[in-house]
Short mmCIF file of C-alpha atoms in Angstrom, two decimals:
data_model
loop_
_atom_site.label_atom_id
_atom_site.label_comp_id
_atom_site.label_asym_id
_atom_site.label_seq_id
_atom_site.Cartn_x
_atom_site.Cartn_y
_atom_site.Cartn_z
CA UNK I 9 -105.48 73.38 206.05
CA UNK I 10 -108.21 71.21 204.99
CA UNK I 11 -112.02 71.93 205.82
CA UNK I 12 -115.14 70.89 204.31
CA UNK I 13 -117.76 74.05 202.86
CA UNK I 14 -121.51 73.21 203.29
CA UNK I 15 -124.66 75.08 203.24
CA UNK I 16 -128.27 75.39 203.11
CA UNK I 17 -128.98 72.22 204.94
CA UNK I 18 -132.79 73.29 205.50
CA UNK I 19 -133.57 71.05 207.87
CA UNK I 20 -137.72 70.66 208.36
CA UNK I 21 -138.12 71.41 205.03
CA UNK I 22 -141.13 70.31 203.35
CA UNK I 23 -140.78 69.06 199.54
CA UNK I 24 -144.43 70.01 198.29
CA UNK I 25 -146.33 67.45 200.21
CA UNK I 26 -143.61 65.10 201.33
CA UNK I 27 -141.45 65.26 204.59
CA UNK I 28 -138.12 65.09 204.45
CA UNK I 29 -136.94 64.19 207.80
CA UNK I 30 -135.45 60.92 206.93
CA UNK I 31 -134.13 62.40 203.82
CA UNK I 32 -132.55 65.09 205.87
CA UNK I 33 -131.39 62.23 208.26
CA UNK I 34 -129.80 60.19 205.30
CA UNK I 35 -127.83 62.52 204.00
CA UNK I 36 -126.43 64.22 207.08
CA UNK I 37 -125.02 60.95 207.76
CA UNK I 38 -123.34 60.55 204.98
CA UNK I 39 -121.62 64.01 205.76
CA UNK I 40 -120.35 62.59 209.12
CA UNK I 41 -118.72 59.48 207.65
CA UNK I 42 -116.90 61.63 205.11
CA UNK I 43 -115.73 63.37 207.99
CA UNK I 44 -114.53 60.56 209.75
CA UNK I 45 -112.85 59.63 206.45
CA UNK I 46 -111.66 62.80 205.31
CA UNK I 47 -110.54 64.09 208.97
CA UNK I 48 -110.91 67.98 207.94
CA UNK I 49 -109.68 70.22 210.46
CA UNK I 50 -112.83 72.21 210.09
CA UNK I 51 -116.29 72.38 208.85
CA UNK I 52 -117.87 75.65 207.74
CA UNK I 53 -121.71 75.82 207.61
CA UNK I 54 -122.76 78.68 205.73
CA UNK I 55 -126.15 79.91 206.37
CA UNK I 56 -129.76 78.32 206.27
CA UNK I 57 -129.68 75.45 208.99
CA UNK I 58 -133.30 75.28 209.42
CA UNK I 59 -136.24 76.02 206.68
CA UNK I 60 -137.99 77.87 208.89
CA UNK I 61 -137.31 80.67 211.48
CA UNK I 62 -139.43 78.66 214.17
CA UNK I 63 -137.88 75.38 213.04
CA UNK I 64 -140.30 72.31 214.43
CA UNK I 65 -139.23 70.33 217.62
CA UNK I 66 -138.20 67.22 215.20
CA UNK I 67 -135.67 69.65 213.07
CA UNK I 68 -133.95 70.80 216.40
CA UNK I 69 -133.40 67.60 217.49
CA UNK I 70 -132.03 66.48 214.11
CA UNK I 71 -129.67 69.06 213.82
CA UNK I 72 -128.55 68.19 217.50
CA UNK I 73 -128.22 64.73 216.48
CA UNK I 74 -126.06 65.91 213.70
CA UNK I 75 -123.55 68.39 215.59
CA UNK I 76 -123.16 65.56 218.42
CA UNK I 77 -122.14 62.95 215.40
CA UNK I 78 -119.97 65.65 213.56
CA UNK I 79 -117.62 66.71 217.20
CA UNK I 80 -117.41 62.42 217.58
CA UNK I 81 -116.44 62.58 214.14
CA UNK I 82 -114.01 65.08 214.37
CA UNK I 83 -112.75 65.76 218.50
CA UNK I 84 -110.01 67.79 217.63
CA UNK I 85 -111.76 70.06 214.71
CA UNK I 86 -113.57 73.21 214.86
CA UNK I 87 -116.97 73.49 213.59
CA UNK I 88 -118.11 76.73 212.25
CA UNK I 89 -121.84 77.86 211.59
CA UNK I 90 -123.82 81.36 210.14
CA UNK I 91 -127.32 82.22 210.24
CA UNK I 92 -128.92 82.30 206.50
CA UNK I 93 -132.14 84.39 205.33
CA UNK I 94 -134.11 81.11 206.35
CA UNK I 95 -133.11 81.22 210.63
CA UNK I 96 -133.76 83.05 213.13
CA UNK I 97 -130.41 84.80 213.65
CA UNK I 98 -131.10 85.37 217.30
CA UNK I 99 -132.16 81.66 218.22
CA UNK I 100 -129.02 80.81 216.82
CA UNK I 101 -126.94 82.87 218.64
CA UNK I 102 -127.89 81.36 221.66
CA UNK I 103 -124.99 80.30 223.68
CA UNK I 104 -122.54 81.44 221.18
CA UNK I 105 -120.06 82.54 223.31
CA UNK I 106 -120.26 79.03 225.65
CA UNK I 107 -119.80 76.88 222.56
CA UNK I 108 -117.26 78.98 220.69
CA UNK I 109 -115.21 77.67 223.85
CA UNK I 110 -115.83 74.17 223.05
CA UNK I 111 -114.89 74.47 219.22
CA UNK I 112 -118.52 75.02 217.97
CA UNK I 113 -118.89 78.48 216.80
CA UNK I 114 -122.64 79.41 216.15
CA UNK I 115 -122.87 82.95 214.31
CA UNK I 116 -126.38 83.98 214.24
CA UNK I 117 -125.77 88.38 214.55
CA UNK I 118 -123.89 90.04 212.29
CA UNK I 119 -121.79 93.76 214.28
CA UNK I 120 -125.04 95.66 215.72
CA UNK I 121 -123.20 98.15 217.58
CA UNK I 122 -119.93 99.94 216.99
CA UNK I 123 -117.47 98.21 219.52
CA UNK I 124 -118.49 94.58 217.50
CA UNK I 125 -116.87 92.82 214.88
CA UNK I 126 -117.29 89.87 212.22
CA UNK I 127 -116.61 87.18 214.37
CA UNK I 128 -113.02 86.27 213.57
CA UNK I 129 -111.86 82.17 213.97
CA UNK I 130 -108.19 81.91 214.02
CA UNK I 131 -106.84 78.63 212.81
CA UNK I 132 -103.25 77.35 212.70
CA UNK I 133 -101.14 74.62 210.57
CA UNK I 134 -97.51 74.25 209.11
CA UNK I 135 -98.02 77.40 206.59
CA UNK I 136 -99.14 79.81 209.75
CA UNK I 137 -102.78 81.00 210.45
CA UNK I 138 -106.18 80.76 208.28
CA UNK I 139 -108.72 83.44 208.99
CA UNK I 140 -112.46 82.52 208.61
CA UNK I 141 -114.30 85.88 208.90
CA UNK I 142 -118.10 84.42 209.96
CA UNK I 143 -120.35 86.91 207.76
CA UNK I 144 -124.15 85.43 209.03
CA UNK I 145 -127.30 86.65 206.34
CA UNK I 146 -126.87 90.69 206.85
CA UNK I 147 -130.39 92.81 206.30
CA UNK I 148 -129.15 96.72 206.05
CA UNK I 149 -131.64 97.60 208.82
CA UNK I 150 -129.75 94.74 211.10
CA UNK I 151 -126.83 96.88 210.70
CA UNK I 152 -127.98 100.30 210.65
CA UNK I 153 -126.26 101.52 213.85
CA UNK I 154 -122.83 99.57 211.95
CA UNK I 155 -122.66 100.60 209.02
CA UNK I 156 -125.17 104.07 208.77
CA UNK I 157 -127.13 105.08 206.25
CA UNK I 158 -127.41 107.26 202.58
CA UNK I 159 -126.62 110.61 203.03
CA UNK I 160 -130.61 111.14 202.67
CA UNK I 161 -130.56 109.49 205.73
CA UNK I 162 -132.67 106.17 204.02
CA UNK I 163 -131.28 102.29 204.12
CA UNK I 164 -128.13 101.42 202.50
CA UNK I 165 -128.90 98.85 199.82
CA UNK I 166 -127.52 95.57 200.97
CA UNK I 167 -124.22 96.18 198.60
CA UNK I 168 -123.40 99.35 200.23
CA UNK I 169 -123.87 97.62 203.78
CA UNK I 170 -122.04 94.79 203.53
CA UNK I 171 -119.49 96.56 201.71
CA UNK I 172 -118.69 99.16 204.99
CA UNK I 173 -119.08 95.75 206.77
CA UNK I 174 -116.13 94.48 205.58
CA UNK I 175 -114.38 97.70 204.95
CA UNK I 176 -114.08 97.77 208.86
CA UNK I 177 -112.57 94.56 209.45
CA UNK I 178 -108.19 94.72 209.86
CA UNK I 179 -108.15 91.62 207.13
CA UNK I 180 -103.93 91.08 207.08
CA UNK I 181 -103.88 89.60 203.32
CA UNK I 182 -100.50 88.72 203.97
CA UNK I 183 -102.45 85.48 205.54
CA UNK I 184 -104.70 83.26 204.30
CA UNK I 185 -108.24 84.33 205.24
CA UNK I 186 -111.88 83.11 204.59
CA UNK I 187 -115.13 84.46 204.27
CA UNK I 188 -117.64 82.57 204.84
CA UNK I 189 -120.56 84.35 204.10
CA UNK I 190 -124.77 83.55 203.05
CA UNK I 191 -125.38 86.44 200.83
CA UNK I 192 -126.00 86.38 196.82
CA UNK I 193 -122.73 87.66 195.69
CA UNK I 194 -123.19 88.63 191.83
CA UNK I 195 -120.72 86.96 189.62
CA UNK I 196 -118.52 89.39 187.38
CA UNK I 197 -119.97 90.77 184.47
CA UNK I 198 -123.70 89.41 184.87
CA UNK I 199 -127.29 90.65 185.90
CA UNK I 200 -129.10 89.64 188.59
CA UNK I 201 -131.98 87.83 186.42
CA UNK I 202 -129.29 86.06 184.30
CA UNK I 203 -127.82 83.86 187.49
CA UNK I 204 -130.13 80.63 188.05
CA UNK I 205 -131.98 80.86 191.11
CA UNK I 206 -133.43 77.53 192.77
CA UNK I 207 -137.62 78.07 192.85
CA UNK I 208 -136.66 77.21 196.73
CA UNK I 209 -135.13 79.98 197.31
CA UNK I 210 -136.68 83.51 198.83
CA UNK I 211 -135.81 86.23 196.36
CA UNK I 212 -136.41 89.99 197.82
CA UNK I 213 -138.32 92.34 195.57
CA UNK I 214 -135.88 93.37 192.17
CA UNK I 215 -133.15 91.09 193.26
CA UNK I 216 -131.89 93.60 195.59
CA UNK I 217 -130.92 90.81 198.52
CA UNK I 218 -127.56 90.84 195.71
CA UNK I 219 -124.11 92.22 196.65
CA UNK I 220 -122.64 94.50 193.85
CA UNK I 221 -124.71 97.17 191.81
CA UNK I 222 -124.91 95.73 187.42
CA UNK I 223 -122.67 97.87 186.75
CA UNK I 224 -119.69 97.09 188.98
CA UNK I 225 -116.82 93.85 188.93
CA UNK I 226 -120.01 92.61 191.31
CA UNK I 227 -117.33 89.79 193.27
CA UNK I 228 -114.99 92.18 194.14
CA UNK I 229 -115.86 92.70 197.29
CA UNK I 230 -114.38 89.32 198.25
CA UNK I 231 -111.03 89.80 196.58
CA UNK I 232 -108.97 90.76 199.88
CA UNK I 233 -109.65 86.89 200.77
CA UNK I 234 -108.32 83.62 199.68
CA UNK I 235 -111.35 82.20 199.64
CA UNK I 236 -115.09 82.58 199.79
CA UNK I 237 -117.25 79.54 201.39
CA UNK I 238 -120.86 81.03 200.44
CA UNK I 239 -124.36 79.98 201.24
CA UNK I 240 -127.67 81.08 199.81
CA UNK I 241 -127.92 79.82 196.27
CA UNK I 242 -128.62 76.13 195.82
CA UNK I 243 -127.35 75.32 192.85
CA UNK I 244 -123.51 74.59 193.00
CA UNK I 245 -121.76 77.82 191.01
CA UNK I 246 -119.01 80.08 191.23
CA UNK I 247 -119.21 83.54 192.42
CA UNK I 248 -116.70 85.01 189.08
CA UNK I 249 -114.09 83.03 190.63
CA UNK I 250 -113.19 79.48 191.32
CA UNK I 251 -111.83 80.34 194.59
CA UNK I 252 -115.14 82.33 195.62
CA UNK I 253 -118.13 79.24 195.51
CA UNK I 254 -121.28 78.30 196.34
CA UNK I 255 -121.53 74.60 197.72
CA UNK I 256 -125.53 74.63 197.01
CA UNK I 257 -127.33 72.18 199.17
CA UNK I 258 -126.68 69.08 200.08
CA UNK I 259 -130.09 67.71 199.03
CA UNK I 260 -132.66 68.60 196.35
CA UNK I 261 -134.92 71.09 198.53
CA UNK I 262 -137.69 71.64 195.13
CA UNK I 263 -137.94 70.03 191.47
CA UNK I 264 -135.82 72.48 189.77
CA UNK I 265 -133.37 71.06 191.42
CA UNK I 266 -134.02 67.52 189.72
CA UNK I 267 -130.83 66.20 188.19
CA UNK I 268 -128.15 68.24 189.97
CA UNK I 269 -125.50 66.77 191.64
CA UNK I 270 -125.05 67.33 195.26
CA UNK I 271 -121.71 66.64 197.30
CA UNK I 272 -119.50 68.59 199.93
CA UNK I 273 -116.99 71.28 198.62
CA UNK I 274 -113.88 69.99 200.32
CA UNK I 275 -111.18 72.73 200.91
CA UNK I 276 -107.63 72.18 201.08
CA UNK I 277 -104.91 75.56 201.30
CA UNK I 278 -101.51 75.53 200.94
CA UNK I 279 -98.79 78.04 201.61
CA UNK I 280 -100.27 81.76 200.85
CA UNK I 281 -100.76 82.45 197.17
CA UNK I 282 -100.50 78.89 196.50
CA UNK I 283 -103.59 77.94 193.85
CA UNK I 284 -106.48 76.05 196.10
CA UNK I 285 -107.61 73.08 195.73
CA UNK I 286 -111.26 71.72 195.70
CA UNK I 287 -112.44 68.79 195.71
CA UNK I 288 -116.50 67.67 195.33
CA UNK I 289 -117.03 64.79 197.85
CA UNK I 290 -120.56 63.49 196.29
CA UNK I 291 -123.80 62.90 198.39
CA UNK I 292 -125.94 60.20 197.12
CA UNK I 293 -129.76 61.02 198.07
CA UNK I 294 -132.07 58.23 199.68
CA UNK I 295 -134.23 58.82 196.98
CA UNK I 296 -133.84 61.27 194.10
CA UNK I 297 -136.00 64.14 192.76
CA UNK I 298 -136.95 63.15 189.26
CA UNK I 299 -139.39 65.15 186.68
CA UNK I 300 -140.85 62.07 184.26
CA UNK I 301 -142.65 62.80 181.22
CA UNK I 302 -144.80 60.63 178.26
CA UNK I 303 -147.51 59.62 177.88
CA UNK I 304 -149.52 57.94 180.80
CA UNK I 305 -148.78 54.36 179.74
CA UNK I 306 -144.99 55.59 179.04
CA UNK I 307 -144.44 57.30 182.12
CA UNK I 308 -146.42 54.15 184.64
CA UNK I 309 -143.46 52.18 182.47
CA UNK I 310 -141.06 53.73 184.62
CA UNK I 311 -142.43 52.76 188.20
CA UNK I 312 -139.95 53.87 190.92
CA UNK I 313 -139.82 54.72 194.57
CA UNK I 314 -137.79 58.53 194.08
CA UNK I 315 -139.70 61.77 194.68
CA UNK I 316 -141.35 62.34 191.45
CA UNK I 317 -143.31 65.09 189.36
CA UNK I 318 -145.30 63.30 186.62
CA UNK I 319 -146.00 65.61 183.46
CA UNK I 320 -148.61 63.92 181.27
CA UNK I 321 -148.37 64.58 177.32
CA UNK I 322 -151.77 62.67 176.20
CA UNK I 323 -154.06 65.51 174.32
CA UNK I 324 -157.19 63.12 175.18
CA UNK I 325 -159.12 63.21 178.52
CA UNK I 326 -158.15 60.78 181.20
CA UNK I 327 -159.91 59.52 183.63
CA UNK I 328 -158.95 61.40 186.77
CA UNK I 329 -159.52 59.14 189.81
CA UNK I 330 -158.10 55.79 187.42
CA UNK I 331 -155.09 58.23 186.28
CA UNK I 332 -154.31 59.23 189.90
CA UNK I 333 -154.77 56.11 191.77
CA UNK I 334 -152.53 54.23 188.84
CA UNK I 335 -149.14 56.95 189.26
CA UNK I 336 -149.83 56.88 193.14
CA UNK I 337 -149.31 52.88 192.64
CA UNK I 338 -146.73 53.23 190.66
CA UNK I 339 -144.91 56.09 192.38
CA UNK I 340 -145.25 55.43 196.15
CA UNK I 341 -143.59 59.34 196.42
CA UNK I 342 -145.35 60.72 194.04
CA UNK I 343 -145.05 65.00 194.13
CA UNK I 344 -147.52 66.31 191.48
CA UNK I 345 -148.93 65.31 188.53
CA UNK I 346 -148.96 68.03 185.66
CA UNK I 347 -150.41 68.02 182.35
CA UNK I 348 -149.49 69.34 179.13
CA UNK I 349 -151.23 69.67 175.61
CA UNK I 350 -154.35 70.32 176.65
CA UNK I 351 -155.63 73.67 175.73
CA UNK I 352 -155.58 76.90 177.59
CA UNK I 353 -157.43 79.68 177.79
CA UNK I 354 -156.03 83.60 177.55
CA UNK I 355 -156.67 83.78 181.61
CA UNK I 356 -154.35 80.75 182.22
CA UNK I 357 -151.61 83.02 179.97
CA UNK I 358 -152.01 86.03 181.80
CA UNK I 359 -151.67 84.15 185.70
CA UNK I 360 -148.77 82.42 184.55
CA UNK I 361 -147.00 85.80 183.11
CA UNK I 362 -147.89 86.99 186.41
CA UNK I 363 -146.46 84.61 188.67
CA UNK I 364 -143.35 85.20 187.07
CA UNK I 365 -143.17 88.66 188.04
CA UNK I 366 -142.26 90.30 191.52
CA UNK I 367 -144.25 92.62 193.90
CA UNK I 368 -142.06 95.11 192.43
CA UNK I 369 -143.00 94.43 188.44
CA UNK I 370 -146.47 93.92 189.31
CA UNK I 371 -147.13 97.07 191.26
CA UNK I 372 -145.33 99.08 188.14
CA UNK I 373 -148.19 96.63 185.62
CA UNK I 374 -151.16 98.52 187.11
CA UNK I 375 -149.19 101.72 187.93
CA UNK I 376 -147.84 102.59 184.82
CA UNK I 377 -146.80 106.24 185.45
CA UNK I 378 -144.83 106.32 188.15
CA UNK I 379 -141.92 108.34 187.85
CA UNK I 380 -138.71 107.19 188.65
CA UNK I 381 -138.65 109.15 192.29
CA UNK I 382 -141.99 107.26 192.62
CA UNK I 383 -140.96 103.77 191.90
CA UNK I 384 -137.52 104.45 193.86
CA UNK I 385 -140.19 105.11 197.15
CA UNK I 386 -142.66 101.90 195.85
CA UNK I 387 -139.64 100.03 195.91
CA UNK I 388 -138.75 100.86 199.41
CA UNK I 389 -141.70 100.26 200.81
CA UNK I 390 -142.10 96.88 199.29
CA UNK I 391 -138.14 96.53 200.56
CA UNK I 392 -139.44 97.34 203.97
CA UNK I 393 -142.73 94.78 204.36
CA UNK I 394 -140.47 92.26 203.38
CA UNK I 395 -138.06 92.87 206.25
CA UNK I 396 -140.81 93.29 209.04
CA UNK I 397 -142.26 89.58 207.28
#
């Protein structure tokens, strides 16, 4: 069984002041001619189609464009898409039952009521059946009436919900099943705050949008399956296994993603409890995301048409409207310009401590005796606006 793992195409997105759209466009062709050359029998999407809930009317049609190209590309495959944090989970869930009849499976609700399920697609080859359990972006109060609540009668945390999520499904591990899931699994044996997180991606006050509690195996949730195709975190990485990955996106969606490489996580499975293999199909971007730094007459030495931030070393002033209108030549996509050396003042310090801090951290700065049965109820209702947003 062979099937290609993407996510996180965020289509509509916005990098800083520059559209996408023919970025987007670019690069989503590329994935169809890999399909055409690859002939996967499946693709798995896994979460975060659109960059915005209300996506505009020129992402929808994009994404049409793209689906129409991909079932061309691929007539006898099955194409299989989640909801991420980013979509609106009930837009995309529109039609799902008329398209999963036509090999297009859009997941956009997780179970809501007891009689539902995770979405099960049954696929069959020479070694017997491969099970993709479709796992969209899972909020504990979407599942409430699922997967209940603390004996307190207050949310689960989104560990303990997706946990009983999972715990409900029949998964027959004497098959080969897949999760495919948009949900920041914690590797093994780390912290929240030590995993790399993309400044493009929404974070939920304290890290709690993470599946396993610090001091837990925080991956083995997904050990009943063979393996995990996971959305949500946008750099490429492993969730404490090789077989359980993150694809990351499939174009630079901010600057800290500037030098990565992007490509399509191409699955193939053998015979049960055969090792999997993986192969990275690279993207090449229409133009890349580059951070350039010297001096101003080093960095106008390296003229270039990619999306670039421009960080200026020179200590003396510039002239402002000559510096901008030169890097605006020379960079036709120019992002920001940034400089560094010149001196700051003690305010400067403080908002840049502070931007680095949550709602969570900040509240506890200028409330600094809570007790722990106060923070636990601060923390909830921060939790909580954050869910109605």
């Amino acid at each position: 069984m062979k099937f290609f793992h993407l996510s996180d195409l965020h289509i509509g997105l916005k990098l800083i002041n520059r559209d996408l759209g023919e970025d987007q466009r670019y690069i989503l062709k590329q994935i169809t001619e890999a399909a055409e050359r690859e002939k996967p029998d499946a693709v798995v999407i896994a979460g975060d189609i659109y960059d915005k809930a209300v996506p505009s009317g020129e992402a929808v049609e994009l994404f049409d464009d793209f689906i129409t190209d991909l079932t061309a590309a691929l007539p006898d495959g099955t194409i299989m898409v989640i909801s991420g944090n980013h979509d609106s989970a009930s837009r995309l869930d529109c039609f799902r039952k008329v398209l999963s009849g036509q090999g297009l499976h859009m997941i956009g609700m997780p179970p809501r009521t007891e009689d539902e399920h995770i979405e099960k697609v049954t696929l069959q080859d020479e070694y017997g059946r491969v099970n993709f359990y479709l796992l969209p972006f899972v909020k504990p109060s979407m599942v409430r009436a699922v997967a209940g609540t603390e004996e307190n009668g207050g949310s689960l945390s989104y560990d303990a919900a997706v946990r009983r999520l999972l715990e409900r499904e029949a998964v027959d591990e004497s098959q080969r099943n897949v999760l495919v899931s948009h949900q920041f699994y914690l590797p093994a044996g780390k912290k929240a705050e030590e995993t790399e997180r993309m400044d493009s991606e929404i974070r939920t006050v304290g890290n709690i949008d993470d599946v396993g509690d610090i001091d837990q195996v925080c991956a083995d949730v997904l050990e009943p399956f063979d393996y995990g195709a996971l959305g949500h975190i946008h750099k490429p990485s492993r969730a404490g296994s090789s077989r359980f990955r993150y694809c990351g996106t499939p174009l630079a969606c901010s600057v800290s993603e500037a030098g990565q490489e992007k490509g399509i996580v191409m699955v193939e499975m053998g015979r049960k409890g055969d090792d999997i293999k993986t192969t990275v199909l690279p993207l090449v971007p229409l133009r890349q995301v580059r951070i350039i730094k010297g001096s101003l007459k080093e960095v106008l030495g390296q003229a270039c048409g990619d999306y670039v931030t421009v960080i200026l070393t020179d200590r003396e002033d510039l002239d402002v409207m000559d510096m901008q209108d030169r890097l605006r030549a020379a960079f036709p996509c120019l992002l920001e310009i940034r400089r560094e050396g010149l001196r700051r003042n003690d305010y400067g310090r403080i908002s840049v401590e502070q931007d680095r801090l949550d709602p969570f951290d900040l509240c506890c700065r200028f409330l600094p005796r809570l007790t722990e049965g106060e923070k636990e109820i601060l923390k909830d209702v921060i939790h909580t606006v954050r869910e109605v947003k």
